[in-house]
XYZ file of N, CA and C in Angstrom:
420
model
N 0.843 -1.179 0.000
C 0.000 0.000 0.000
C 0.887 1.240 0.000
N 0.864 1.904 -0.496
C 1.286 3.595 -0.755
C 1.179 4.248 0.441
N 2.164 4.895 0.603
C 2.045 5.759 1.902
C 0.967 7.316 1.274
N 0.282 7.403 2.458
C -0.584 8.040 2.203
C -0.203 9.371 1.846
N -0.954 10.565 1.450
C -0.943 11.875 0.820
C -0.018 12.487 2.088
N 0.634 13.432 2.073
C 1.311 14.792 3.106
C 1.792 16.018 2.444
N 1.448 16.945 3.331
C 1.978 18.032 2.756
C 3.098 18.712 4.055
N 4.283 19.122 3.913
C 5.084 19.667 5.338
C 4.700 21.034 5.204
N 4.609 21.071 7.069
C 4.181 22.449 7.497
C 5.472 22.701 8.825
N 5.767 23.652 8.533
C 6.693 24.144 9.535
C 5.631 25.437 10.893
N 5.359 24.818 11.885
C 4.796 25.895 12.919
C 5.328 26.478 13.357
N 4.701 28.095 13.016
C 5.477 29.241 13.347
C 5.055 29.646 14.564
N 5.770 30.797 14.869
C 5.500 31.610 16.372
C 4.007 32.105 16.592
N 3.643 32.550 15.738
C 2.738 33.350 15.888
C 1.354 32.566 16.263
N 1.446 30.967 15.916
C 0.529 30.118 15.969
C 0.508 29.130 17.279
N 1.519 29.828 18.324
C 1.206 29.109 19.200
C 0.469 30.161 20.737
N 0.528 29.530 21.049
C -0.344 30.074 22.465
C 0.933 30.617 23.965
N 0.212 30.746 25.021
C 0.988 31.346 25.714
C 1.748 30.862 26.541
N 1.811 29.255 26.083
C 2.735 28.229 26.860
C 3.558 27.655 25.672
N 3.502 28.376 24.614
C 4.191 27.989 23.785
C 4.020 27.159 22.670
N 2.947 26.570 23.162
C 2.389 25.145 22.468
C 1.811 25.461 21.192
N 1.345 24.872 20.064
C 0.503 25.185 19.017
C -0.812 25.489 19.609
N -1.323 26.710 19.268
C -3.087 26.627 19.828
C -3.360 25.621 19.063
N -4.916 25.458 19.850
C -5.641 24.030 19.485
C -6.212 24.111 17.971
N -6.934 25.156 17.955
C -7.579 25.584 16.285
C -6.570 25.581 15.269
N -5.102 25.877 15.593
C -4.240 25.988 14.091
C -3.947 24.288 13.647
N -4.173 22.951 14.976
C -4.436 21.946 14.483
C -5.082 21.509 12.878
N -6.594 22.334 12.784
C -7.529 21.866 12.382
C -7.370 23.323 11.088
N -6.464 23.973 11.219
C -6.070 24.772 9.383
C -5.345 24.066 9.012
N -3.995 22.925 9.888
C -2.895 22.173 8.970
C -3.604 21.204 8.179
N -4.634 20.405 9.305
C -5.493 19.314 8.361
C -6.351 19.806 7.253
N -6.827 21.224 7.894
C -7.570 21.940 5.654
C -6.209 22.139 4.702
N -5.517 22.737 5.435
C -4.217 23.105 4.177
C -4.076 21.335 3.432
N -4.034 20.312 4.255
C -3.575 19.148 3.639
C -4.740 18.712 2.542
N -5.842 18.592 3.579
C -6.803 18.233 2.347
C -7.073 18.913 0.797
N -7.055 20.319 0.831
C -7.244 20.920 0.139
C -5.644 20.586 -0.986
N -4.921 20.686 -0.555
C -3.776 20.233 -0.999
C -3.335 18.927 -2.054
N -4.379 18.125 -1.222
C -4.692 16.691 -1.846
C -5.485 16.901 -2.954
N -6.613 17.938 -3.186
C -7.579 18.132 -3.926
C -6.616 18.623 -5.373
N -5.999 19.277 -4.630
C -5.055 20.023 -6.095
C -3.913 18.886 -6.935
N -3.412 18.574 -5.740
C -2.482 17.081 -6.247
C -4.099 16.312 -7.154
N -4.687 16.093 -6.922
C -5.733 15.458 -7.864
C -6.117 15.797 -8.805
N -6.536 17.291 -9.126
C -6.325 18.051 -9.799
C -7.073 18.722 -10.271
N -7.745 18.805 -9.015
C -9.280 19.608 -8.678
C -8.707 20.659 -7.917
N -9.314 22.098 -8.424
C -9.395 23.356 -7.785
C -10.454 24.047 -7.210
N -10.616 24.908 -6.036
C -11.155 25.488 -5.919
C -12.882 25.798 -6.594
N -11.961 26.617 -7.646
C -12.871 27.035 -8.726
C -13.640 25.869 -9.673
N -13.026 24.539 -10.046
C -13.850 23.716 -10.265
C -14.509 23.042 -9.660
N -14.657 23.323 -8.402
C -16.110 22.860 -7.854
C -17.331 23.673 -7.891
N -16.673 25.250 -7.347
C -17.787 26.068 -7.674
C -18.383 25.950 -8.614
N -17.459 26.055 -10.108
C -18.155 26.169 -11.456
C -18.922 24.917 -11.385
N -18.942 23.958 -11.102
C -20.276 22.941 -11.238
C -20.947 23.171 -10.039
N -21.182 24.168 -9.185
C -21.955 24.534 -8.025
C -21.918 23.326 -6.847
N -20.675 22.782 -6.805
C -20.641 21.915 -5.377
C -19.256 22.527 -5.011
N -19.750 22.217 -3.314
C -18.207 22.815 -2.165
C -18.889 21.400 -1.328
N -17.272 21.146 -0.499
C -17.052 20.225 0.264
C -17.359 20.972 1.719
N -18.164 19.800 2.550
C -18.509 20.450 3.492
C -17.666 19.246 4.821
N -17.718 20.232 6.157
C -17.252 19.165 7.254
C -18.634 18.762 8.006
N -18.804 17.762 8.087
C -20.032 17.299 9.160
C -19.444 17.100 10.285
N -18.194 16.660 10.695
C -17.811 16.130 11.743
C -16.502 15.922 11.537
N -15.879 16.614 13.231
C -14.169 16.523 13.396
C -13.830 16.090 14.032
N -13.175 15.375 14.363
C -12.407 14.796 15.708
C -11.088 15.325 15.923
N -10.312 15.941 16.697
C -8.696 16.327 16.977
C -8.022 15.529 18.813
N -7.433 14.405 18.438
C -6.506 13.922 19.595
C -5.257 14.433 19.540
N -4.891 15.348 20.259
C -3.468 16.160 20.561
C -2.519 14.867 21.433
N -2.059 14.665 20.860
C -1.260 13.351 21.408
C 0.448 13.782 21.668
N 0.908 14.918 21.405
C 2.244 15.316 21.790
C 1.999 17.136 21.292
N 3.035 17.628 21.915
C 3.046 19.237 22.081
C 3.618 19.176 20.746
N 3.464 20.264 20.124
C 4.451 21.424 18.762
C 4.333 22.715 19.360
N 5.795 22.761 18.741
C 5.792 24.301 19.514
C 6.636 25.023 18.341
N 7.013 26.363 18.040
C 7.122 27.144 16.909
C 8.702 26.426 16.502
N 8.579 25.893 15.111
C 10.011 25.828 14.387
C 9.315 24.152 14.719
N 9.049 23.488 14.698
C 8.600 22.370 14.428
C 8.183 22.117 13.132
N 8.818 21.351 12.421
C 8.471 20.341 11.126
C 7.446 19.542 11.391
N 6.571 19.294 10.600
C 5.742 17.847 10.794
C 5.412 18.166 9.185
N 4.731 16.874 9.226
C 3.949 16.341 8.046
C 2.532 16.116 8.244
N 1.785 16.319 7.947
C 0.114 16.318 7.499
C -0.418 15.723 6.385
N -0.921 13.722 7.132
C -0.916 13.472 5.789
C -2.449 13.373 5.807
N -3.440 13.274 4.929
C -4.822 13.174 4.388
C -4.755 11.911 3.431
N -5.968 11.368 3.631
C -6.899 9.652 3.330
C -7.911 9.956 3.207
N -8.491 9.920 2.322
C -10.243 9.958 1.696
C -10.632 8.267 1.984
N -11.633 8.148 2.896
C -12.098 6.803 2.863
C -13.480 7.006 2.271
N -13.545 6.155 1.449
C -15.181 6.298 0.597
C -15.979 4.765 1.193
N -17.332 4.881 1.221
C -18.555 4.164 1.532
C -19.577 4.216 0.427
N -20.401 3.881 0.977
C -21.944 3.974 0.208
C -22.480 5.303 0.461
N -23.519 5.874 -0.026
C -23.650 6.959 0.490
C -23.143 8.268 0.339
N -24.187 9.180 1.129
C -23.633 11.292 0.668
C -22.484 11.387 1.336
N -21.793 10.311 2.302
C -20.229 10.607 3.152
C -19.569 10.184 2.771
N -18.508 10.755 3.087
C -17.026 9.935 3.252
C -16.071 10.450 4.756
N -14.985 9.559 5.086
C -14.533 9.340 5.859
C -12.987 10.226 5.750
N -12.444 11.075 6.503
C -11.137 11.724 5.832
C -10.397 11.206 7.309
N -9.206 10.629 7.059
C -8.169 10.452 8.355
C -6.686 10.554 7.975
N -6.280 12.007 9.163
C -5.369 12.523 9.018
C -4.347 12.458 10.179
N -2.911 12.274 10.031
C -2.190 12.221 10.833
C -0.989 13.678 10.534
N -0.923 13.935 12.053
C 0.192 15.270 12.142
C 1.310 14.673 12.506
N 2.317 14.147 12.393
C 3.451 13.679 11.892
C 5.059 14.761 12.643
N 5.503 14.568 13.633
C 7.340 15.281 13.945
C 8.125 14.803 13.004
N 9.052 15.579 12.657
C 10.069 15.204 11.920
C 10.764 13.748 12.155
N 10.431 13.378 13.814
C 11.325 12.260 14.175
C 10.250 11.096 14.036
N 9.242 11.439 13.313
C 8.114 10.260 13.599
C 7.036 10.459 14.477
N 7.213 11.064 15.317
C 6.125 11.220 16.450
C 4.954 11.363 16.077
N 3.588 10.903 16.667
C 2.314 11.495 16.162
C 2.153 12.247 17.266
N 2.015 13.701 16.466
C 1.436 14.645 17.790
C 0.048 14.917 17.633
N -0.729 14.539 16.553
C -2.200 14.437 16.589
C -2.797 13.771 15.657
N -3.989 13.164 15.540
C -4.762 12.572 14.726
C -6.324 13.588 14.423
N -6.154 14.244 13.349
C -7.673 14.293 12.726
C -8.522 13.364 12.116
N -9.934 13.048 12.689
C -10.848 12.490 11.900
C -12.161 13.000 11.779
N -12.411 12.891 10.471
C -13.736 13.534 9.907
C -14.845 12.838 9.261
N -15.959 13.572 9.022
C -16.612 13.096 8.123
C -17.559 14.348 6.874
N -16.917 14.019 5.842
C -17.321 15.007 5.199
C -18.296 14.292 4.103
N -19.115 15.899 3.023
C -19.537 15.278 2.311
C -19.427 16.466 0.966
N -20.327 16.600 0.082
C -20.202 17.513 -1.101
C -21.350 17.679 -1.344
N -21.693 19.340 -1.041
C -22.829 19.733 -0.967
C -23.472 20.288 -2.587
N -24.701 20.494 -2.995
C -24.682 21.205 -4.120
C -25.263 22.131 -3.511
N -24.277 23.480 -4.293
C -24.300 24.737 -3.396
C -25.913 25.552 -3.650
N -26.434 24.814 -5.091
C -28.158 25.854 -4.890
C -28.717 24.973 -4.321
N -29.037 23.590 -4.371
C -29.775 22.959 -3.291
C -29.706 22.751 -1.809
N -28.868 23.406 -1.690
C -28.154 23.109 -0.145
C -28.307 21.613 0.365
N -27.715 20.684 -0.349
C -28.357 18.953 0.186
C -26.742 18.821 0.087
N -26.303 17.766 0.426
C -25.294 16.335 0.278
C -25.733 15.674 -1.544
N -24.746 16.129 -1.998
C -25.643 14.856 -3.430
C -25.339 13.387 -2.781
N -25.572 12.743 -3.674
C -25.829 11.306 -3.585
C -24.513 10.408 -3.455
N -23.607 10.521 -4.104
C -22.331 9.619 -4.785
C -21.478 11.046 -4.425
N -20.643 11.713 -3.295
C -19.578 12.292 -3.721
C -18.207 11.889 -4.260
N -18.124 10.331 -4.142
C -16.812 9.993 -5.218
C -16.954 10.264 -6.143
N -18.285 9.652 -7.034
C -18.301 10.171 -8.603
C -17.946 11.757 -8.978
N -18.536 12.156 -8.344
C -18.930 13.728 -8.557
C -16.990 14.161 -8.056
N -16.361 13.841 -7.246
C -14.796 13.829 -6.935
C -14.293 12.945 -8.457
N -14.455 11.811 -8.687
C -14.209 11.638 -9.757
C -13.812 12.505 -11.042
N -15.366 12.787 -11.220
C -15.794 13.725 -12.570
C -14.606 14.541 -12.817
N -13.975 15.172 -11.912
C -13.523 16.817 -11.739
C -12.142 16.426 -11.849
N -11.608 15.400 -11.176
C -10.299 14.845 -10.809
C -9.262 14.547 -12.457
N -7.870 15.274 -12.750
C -6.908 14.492 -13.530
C -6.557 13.674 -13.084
N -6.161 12.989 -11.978
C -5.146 12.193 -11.046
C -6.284 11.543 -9.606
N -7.337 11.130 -9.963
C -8.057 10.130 -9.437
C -7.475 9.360 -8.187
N -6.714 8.674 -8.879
C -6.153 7.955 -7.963
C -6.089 8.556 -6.652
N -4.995 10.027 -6.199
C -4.693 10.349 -5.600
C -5.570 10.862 -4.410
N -6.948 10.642 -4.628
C -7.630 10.383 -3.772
C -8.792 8.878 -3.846
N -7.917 8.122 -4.086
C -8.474 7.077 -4.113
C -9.902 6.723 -4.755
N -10.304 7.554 -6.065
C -11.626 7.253 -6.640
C -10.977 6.563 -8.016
């Protein structure tokens, strides 16, 4: 099996809190920077979702802080699209130290909304499909 998607993020000063630590919320921008990241490695933008009137939505996050980062820290942020039956899918992300360490685990559940109906469509792989050069790279 392929090691999964990452993108490296170096945490800066400004993103941590007053013990030094990463605040808790800049957790949960490294895991959008990755996903979104993944979307482009696929070779879906932004703008081609709008233009067919769907955006990806979060239903549900999970964040386990499992070791401190503190500013000048390397890690890696990697993102996994798990697909099912159904308007969901499953995204699981690991925050990654330079030395290996997991200092947190994101898990989600997202789906792909159509932006005039305001619903979940039906199949968001296909519809991830459709849009995708490089498929694979999120596993459709």
């Amino acid at each position: 099996m392929a090691e999964p998607f990452s993108v490296p993020v170096v945490v800066r000063g400004y993103e941590t809190d007053t013990q030094g630590h990463l605040n808790q919320s800049v957790y949960l921008q490294y895991a959008e920077h990755a996903r979104w990241s993944l979307l482009q490695e696929a070779g879906i933008r932004q703008g081609d979702l709008l233009g067919k009137g769907l955006g990806p939505v979060a239903l549900e996050v999970t964040v386990r802080y499992l070791r401190e980062l503190r500013a000048g820290d390397e890690v890696r942020v990697s993102c996994t699209f798990l697909w099912g039956a159904g308007k969901t899918f499953r995204i699981e992300q690991t925050i990654r130290k330079a030395d290996g360490t997991v200092a947190a685990e994101v898990t989600g559940v997202g789906g792909l909304m159509d932006l005039e109906a305001r619903r979940l469509v039906a199949d968001p792989r296909e519809h991830f499909r459709g849009l995708a050069d490089r498929p694979q790279v999120m596993g459709v």
